[in-house]
PDB file of C-alpha atoms in Angstrom:
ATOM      1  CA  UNK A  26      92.781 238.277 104.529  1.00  0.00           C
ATOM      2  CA  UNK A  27      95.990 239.483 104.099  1.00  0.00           C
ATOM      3  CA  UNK A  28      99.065 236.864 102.096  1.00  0.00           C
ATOM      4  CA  UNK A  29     102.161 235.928 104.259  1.00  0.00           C
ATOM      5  CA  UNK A  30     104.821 234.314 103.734  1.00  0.00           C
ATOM      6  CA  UNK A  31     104.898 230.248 103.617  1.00  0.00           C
ATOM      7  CA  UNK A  32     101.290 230.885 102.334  1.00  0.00           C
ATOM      8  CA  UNK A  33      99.838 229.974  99.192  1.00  0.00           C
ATOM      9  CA  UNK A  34      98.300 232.082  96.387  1.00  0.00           C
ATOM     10  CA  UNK A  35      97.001 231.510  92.950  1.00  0.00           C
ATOM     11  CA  UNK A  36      97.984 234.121  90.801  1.00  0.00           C
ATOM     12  CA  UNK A  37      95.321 234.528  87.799  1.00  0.00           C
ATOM     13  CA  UNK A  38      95.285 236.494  84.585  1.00  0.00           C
ATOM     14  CA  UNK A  39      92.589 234.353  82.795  1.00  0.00           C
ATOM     15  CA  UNK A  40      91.055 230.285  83.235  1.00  0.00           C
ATOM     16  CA  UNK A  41      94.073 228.929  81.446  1.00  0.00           C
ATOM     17  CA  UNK A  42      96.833 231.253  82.517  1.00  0.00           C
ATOM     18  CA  UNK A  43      97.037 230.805  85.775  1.00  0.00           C
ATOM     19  CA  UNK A  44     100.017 229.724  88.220  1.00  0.00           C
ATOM     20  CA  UNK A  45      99.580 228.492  91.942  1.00  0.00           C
ATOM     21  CA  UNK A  46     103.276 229.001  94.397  1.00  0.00           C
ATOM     22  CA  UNK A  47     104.234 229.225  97.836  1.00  0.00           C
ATOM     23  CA  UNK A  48     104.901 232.940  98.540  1.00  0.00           C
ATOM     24  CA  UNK A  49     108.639 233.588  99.940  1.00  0.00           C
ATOM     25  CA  UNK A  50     110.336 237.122  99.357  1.00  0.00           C
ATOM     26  CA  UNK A  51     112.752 236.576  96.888  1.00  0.00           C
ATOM     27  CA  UNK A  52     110.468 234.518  94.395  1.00  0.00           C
ATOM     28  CA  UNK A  53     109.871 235.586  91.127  1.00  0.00           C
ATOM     29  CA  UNK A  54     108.243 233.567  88.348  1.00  0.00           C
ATOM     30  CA  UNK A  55     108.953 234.407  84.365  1.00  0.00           C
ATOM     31  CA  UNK A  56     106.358 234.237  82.160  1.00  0.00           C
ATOM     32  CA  UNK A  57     105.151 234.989  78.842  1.00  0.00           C
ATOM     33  CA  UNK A  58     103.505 237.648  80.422  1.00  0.00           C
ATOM     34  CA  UNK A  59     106.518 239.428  82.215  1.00  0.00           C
ATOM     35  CA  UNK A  60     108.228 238.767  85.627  1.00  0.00           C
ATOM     36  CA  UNK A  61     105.519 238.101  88.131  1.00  0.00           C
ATOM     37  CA  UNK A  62     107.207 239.347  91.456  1.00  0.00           C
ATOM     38  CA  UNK A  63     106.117 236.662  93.892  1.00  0.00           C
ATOM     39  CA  UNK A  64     107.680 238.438  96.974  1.00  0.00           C
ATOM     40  CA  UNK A  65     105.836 241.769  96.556  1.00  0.00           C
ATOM     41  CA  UNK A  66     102.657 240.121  97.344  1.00  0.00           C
ATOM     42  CA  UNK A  67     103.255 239.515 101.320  1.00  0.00           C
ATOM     43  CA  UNK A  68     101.052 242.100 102.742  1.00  0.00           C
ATOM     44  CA  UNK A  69      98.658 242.366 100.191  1.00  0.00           C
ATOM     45  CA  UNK A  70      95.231 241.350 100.406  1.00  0.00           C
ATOM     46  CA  UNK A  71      93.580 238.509  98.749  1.00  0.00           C
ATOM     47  CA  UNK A  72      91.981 239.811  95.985  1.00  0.00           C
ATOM     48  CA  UNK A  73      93.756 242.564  95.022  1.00  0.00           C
ATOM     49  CA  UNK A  74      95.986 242.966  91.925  1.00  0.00           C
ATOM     50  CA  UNK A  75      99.350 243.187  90.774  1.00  0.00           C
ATOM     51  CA  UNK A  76     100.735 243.680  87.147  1.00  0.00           C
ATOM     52  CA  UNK A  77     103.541 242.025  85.713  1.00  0.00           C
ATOM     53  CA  UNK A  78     106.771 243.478  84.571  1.00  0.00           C
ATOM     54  CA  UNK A  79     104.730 244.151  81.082  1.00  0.00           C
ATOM     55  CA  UNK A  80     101.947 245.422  82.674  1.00  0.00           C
ATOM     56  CA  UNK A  81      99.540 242.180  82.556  1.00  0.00           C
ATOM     57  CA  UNK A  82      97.139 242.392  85.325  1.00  0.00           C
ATOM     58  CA  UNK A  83      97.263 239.303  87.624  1.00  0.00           C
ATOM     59  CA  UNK A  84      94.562 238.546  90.485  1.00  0.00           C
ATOM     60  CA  UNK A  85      95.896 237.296  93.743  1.00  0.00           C
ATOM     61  CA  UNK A  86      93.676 234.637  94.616  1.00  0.00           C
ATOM     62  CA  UNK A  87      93.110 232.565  97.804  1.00  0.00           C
ATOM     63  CA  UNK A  88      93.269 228.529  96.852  1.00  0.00           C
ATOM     64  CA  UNK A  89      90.848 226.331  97.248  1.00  0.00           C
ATOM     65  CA  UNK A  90      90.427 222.364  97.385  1.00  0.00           C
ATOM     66  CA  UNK A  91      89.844 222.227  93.600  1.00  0.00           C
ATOM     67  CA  UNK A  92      92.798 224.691  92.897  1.00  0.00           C
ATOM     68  CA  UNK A  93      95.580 222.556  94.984  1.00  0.00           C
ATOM     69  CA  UNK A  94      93.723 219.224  92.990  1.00  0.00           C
ATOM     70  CA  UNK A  95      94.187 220.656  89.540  1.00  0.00           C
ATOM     71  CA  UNK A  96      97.680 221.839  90.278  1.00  0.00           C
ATOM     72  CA  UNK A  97      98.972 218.999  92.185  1.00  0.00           C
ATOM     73  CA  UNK A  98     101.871 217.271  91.241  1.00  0.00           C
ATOM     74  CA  UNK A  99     101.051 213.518  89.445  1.00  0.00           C
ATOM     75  CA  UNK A 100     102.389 210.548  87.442  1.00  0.00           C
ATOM     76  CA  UNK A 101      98.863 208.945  86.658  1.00  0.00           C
ATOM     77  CA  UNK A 102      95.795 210.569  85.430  1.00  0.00           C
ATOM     78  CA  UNK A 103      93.810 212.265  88.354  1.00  0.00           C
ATOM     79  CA  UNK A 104      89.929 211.915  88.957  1.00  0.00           C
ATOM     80  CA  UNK A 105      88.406 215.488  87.968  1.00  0.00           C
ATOM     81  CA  UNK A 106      86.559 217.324  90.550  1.00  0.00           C
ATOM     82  CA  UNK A 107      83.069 216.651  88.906  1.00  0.00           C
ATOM     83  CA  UNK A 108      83.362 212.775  89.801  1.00  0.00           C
ATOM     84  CA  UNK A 109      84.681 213.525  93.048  1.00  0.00           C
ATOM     85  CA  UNK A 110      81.582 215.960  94.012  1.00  0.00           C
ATOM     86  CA  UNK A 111      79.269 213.196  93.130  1.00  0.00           C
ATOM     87  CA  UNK A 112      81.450 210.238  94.662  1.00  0.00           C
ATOM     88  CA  UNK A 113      80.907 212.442  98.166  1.00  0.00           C
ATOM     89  CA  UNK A 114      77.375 213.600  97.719  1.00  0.00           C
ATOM     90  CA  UNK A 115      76.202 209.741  96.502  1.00  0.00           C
ATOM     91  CA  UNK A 116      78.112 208.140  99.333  1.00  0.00           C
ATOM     92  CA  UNK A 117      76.936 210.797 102.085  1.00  0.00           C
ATOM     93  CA  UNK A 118      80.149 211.284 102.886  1.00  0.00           C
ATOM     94  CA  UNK A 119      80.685 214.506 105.916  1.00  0.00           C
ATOM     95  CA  UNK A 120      82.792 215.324 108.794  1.00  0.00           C
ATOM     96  CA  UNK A 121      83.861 212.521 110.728  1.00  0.00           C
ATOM     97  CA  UNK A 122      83.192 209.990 107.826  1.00  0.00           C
ATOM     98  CA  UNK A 123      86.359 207.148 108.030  1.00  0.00           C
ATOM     99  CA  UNK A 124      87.435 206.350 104.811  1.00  0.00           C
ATOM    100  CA  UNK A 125      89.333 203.365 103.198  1.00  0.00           C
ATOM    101  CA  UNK A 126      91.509 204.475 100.001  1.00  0.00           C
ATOM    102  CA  UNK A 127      92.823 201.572  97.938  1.00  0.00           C
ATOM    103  CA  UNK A 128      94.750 203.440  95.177  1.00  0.00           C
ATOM    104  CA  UNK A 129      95.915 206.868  96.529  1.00  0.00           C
ATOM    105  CA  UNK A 130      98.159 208.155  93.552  1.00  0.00           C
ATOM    106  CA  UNK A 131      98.788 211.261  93.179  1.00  0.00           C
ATOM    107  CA  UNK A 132      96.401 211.957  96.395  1.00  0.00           C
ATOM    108  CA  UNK A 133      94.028 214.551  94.484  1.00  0.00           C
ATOM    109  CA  UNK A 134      91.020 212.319  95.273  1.00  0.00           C
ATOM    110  CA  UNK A 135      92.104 212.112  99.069  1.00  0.00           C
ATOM    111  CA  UNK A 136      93.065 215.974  99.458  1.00  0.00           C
ATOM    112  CA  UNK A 137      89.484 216.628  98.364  1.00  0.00           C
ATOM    113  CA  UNK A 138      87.847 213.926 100.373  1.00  0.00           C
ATOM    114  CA  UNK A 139      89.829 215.154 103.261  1.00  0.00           C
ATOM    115  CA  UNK A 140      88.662 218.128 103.100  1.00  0.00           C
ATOM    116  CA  UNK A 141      85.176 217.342 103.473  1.00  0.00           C
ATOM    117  CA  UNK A 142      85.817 214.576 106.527  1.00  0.00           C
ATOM    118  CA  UNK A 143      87.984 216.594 108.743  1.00  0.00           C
ATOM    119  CA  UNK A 144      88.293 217.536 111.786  1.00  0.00           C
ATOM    120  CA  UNK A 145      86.964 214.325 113.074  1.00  0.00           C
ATOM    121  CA  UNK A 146      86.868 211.620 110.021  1.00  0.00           C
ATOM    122  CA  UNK A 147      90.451 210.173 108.889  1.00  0.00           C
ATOM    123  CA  UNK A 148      91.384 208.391 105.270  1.00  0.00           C
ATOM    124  CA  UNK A 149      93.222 205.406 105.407  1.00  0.00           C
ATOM    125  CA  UNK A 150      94.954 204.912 101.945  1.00  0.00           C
ATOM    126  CA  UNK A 151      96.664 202.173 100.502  1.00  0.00           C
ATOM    127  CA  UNK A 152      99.530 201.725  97.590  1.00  0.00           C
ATOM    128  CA  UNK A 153     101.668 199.659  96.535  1.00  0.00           C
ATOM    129  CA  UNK A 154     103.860 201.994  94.397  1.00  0.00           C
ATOM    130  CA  UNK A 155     106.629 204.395  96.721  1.00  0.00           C
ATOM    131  CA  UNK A 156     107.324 206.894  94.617  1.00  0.00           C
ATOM    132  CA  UNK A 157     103.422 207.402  94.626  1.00  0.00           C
ATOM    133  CA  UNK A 158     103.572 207.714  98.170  1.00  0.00           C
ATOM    134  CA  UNK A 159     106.188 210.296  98.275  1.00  0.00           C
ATOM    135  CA  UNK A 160     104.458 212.550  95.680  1.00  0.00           C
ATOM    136  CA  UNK A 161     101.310 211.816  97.479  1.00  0.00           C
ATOM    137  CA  UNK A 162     102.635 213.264 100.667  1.00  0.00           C
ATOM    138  CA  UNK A 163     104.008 216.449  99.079  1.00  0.00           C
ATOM    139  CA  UNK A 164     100.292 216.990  97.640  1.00  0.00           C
ATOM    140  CA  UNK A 165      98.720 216.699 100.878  1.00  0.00           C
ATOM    141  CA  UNK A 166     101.020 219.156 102.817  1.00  0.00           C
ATOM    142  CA  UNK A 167     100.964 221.781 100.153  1.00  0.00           C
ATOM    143  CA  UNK A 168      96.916 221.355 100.685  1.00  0.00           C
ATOM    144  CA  UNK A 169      97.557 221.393 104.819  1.00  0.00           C
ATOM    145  CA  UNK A 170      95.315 218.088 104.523  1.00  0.00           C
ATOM    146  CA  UNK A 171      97.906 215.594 105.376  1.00  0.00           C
ATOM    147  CA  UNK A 172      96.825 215.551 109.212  1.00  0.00           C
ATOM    148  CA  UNK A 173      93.425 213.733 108.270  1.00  0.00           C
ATOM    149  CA  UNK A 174      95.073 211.003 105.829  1.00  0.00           C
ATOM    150  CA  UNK A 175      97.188 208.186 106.843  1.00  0.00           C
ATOM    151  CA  UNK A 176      99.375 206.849 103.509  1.00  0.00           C
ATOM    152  CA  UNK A 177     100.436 203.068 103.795  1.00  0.00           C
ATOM    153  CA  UNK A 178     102.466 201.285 101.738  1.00  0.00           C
ATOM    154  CA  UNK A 179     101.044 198.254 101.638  1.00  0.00           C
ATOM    155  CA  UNK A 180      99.491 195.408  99.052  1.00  0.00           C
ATOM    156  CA  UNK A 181      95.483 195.773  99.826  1.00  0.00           C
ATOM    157  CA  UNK A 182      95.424 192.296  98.201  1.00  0.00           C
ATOM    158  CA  UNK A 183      96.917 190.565 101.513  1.00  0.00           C
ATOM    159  CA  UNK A 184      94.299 192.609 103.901  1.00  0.00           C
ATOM    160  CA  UNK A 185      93.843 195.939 105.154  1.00  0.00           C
ATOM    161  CA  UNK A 186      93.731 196.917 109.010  1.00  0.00           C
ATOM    162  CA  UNK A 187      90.822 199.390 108.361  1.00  0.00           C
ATOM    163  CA  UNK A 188      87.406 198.636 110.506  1.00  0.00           C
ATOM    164  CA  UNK A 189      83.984 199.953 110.565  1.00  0.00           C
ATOM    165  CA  UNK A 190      84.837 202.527 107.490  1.00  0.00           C
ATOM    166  CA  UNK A 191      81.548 204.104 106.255  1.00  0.00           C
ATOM    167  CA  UNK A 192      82.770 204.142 102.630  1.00  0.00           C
ATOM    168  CA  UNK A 193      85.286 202.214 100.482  1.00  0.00           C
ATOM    169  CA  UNK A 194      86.465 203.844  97.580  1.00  0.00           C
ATOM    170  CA  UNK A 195      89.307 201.696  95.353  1.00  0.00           C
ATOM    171  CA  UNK A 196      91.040 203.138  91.744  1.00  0.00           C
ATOM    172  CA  UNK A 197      92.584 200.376  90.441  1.00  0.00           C
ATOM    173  CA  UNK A 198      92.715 198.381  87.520  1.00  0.00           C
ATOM    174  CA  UNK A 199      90.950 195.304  88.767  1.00  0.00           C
ATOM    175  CA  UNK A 200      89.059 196.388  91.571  1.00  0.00           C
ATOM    176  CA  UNK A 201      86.917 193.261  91.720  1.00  0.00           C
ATOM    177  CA  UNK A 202      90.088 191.531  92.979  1.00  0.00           C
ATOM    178  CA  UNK A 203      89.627 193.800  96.517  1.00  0.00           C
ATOM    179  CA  UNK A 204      85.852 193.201  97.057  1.00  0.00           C
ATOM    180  CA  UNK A 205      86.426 190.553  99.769  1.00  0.00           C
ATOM    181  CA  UNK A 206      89.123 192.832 101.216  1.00  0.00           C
ATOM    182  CA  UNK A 207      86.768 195.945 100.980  1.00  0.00           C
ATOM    183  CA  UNK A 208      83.610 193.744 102.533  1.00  0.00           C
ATOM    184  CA  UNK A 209      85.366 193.326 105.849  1.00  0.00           C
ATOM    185  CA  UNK A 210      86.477 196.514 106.261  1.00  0.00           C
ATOM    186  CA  UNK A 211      83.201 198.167 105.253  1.00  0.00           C
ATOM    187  CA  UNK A 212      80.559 198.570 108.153  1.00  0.00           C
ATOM    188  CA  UNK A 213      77.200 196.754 107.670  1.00  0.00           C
ATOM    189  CA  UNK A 214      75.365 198.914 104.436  1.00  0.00           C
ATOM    190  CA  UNK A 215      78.729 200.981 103.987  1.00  0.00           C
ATOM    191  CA  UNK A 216      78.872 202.787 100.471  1.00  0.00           C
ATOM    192  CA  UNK A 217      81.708 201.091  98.125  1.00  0.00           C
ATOM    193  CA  UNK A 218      82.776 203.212  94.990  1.00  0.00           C
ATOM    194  CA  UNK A 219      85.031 201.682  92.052  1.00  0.00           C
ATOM    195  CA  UNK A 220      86.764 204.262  89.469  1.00  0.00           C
ATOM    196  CA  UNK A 221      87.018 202.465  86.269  1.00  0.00           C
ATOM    197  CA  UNK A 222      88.494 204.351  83.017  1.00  0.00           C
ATOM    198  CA  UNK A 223      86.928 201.583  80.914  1.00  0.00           C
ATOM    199  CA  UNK A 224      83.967 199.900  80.468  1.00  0.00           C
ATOM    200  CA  UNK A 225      85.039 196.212  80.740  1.00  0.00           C
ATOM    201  CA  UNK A 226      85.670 196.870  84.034  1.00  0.00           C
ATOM    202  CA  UNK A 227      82.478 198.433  85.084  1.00  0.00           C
ATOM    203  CA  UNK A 228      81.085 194.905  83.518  1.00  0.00           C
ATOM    204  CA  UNK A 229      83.421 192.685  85.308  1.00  0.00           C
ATOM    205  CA  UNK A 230      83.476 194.971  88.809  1.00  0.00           C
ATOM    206  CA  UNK A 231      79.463 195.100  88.678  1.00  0.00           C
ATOM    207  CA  UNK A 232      79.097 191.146  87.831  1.00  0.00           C
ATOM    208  CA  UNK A 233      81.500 190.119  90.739  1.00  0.00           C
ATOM    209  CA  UNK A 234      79.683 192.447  93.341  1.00  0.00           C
ATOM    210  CA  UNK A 235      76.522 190.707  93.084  1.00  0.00           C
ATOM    211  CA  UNK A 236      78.588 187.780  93.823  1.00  0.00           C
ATOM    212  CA  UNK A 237      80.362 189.498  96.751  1.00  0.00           C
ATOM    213  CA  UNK A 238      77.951 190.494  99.476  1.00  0.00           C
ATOM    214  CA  UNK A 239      76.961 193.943  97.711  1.00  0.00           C
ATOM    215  CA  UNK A 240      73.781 195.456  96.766  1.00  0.00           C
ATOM    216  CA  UNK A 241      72.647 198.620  95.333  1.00  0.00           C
ATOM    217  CA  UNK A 242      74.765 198.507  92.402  1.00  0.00           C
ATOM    218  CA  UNK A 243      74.678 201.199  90.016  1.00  0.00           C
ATOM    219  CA  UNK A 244      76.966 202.648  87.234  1.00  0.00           C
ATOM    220  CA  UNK A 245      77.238 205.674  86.056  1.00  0.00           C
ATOM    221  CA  UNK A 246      79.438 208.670  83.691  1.00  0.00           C
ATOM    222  CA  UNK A 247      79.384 212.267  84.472  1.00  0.00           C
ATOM    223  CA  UNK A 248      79.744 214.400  81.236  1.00  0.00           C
ATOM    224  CA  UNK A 249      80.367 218.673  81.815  1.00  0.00           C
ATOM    225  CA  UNK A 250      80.582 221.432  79.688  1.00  0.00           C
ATOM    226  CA  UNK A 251      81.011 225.123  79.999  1.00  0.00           C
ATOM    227  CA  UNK A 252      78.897 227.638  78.842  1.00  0.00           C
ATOM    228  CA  UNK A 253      81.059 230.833  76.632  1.00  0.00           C
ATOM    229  CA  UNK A 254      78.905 233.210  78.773  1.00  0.00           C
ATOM    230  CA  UNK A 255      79.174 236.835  76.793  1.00  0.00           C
ATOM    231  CA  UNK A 256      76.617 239.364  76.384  1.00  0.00           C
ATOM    232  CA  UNK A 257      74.571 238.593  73.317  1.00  0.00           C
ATOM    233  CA  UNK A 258      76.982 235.924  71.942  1.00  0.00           C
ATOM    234  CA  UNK A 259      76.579 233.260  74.788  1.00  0.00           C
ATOM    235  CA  UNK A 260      76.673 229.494  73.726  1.00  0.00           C
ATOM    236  CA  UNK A 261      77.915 226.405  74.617  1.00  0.00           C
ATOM    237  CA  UNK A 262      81.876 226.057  74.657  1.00  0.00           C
ATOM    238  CA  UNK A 263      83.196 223.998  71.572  1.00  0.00           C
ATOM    239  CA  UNK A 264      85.233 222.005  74.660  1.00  0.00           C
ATOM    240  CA  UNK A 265      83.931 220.094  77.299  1.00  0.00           C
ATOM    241  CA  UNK A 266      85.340 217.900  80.363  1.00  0.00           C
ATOM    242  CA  UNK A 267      83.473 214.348  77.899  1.00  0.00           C
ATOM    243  CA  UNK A 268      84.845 211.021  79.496  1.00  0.00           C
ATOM    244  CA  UNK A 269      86.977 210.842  82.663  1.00  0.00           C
ATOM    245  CA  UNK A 270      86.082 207.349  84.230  1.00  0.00           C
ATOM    246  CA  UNK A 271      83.196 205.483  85.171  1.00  0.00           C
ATOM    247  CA  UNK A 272      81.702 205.071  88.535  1.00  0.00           C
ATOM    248  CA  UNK A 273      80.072 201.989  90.192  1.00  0.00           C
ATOM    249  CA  UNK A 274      78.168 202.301  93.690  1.00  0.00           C
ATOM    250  CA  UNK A 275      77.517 199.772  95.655  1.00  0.00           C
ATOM    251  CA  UNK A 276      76.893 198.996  99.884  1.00  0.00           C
ATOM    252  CA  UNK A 277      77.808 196.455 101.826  1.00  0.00           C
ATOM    253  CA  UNK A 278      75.239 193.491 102.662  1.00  0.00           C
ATOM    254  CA  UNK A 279      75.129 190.419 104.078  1.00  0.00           C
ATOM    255  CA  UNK A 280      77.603 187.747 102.262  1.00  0.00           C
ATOM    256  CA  UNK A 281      75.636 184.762 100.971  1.00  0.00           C
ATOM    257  CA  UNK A 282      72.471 186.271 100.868  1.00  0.00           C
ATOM    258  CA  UNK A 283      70.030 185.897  97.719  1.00  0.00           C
ATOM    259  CA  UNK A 284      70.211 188.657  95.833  1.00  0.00           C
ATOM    260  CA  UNK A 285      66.933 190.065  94.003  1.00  0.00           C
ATOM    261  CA  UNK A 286      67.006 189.276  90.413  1.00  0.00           C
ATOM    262  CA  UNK A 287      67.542 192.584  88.693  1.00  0.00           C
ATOM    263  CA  UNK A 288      64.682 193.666  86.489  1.00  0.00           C
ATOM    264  CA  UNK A 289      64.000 196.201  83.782  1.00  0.00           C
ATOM    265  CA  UNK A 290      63.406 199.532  84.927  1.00  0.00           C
ATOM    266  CA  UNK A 291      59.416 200.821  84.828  1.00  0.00           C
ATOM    267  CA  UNK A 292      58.642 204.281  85.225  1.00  0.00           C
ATOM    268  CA  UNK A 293      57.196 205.268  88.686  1.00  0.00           C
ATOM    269  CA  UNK A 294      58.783 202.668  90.972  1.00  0.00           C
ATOM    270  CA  UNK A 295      61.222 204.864  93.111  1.00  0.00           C
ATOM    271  CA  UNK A 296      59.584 207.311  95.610  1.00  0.00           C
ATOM    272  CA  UNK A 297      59.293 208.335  99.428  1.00  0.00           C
ATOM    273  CA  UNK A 298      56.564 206.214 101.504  1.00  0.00           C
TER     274      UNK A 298
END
């Protein structure tokens, strides 16, 4: 596939030198490196090379999701692409999937959610913060994924006009202040995530959704490190992605309903019948 202009490329000498830009003919970025020559790269194939003005080799690479994510432009701390895998594989979220957002930030979670729900699913995000918005909407164009997301600017604490949405996914600080909110949005047994960067509110978000018409509750962390992979001298990397957030799952039930007392977990109880 051959780069043209108005497209985007990620131009990469090694995993932390590493630049992503629109391509237009006259664009040059300076680096350490030497002049990398932006322009001369319409034409050229993905995955072919070009060397700086000091003769650094640099890889012209296609984008992806996770590239646009960690490159996007943001005022608040993002949620890293290993939460958001497991957010979409534990919530069975797919194509067509209608999502409510409350929280969108800098829109890295709803580029890569987007991404998985399109053509035919939408996300339906609220914020209460503008200049969010703004740089939320610059995000999602540069990562052509602003067709499948509507951005409102609205307080989700008054209501949301979102129906029937198979999951609910909310980053704020006090997400157990939505739950009712969230509830009658969600369709009957629709997955509801919270992203919590502490664990007092994984306490106080977990205690109110047993109050709330939820079941299924579960928290969890998601730790990952890399591996220094070289011949005869592989081990684990001395840095690792530790804590990001927490993560509490829940679906939607039937309000007012007695909810099983939880118990302590045995060995051998989950299966398949």
């Amino acid at each position: 596939m051959k780069i043209q202009e108005g497209s985007y490329v990620l131009l990469f000498h090694t995993s932390r030198k590493k630049w992503l830009t629109k391509v237009t003919p006259d664009k040059k970025i300076h680096t350490h490196l030497g002049i990398i020559d932006v322009g001369a790269t319409i034409g050229m194939e993905y995955g072919s090379v070009i060397r700086t003005t000091e003769g650094k080799v640099v890889f012209l690479i296609e984008p992806t999701t996770h590239d646009f994510i960690m490159k996007s432009e943001r005022r608040t701390q993002i949620v890293y692409p290993k939460d958001l895998g497991f957010i979409a594989a534990r919530t069975g979220m797919k194509n067509g999937s209608k999502i409510l957002e409350i929280g969108t930030g800098s829109a890295a979670a709803a580029t890569f959610f987007a991404s998985i729900v399109k053509p035919e699913g939408h996300i339906y995000s609220f914020d209460v913060n503008p200049d969010f918005m703004e740089i939320a909407k610059r995000n999602l164009e540069k990562a052509g994924m602003a067709d499948y997301v509507t951005l409102n600017h609205h307080d989700p604490h008054e209501g949301v006009d979102v129906r029937e949405a198979d999951i609910a996914i909310v980053d704020l600080g006090d997400p157990w202040t939505v739950l009712d909110q969230v509830h009658d949005a969600l369709k009957g047994s629709g997955a509801f995530v919270a992203i919590c960067p502490t664990m007092n509110q994984i306490e106080k978000t977990a205690t109110e959704l047993k109050k709330s018409g939820y079941a299924d509750i579960e928290s969890i962390e998601l730790l990952i490190r890399t591996m220094e992979a070289r011949e005869g001298m592989t081990r684990p990397s001395m840095r690792m992605i530790g804590h990001t957030t927490y993560l509490v799952f829940a679906r939607k039930v039937q309000k007012k309903a007695e909810a099983p007392s939880e118990e302590p977990e045995e060995e051998g109880e989950e299966g398949i019948e």
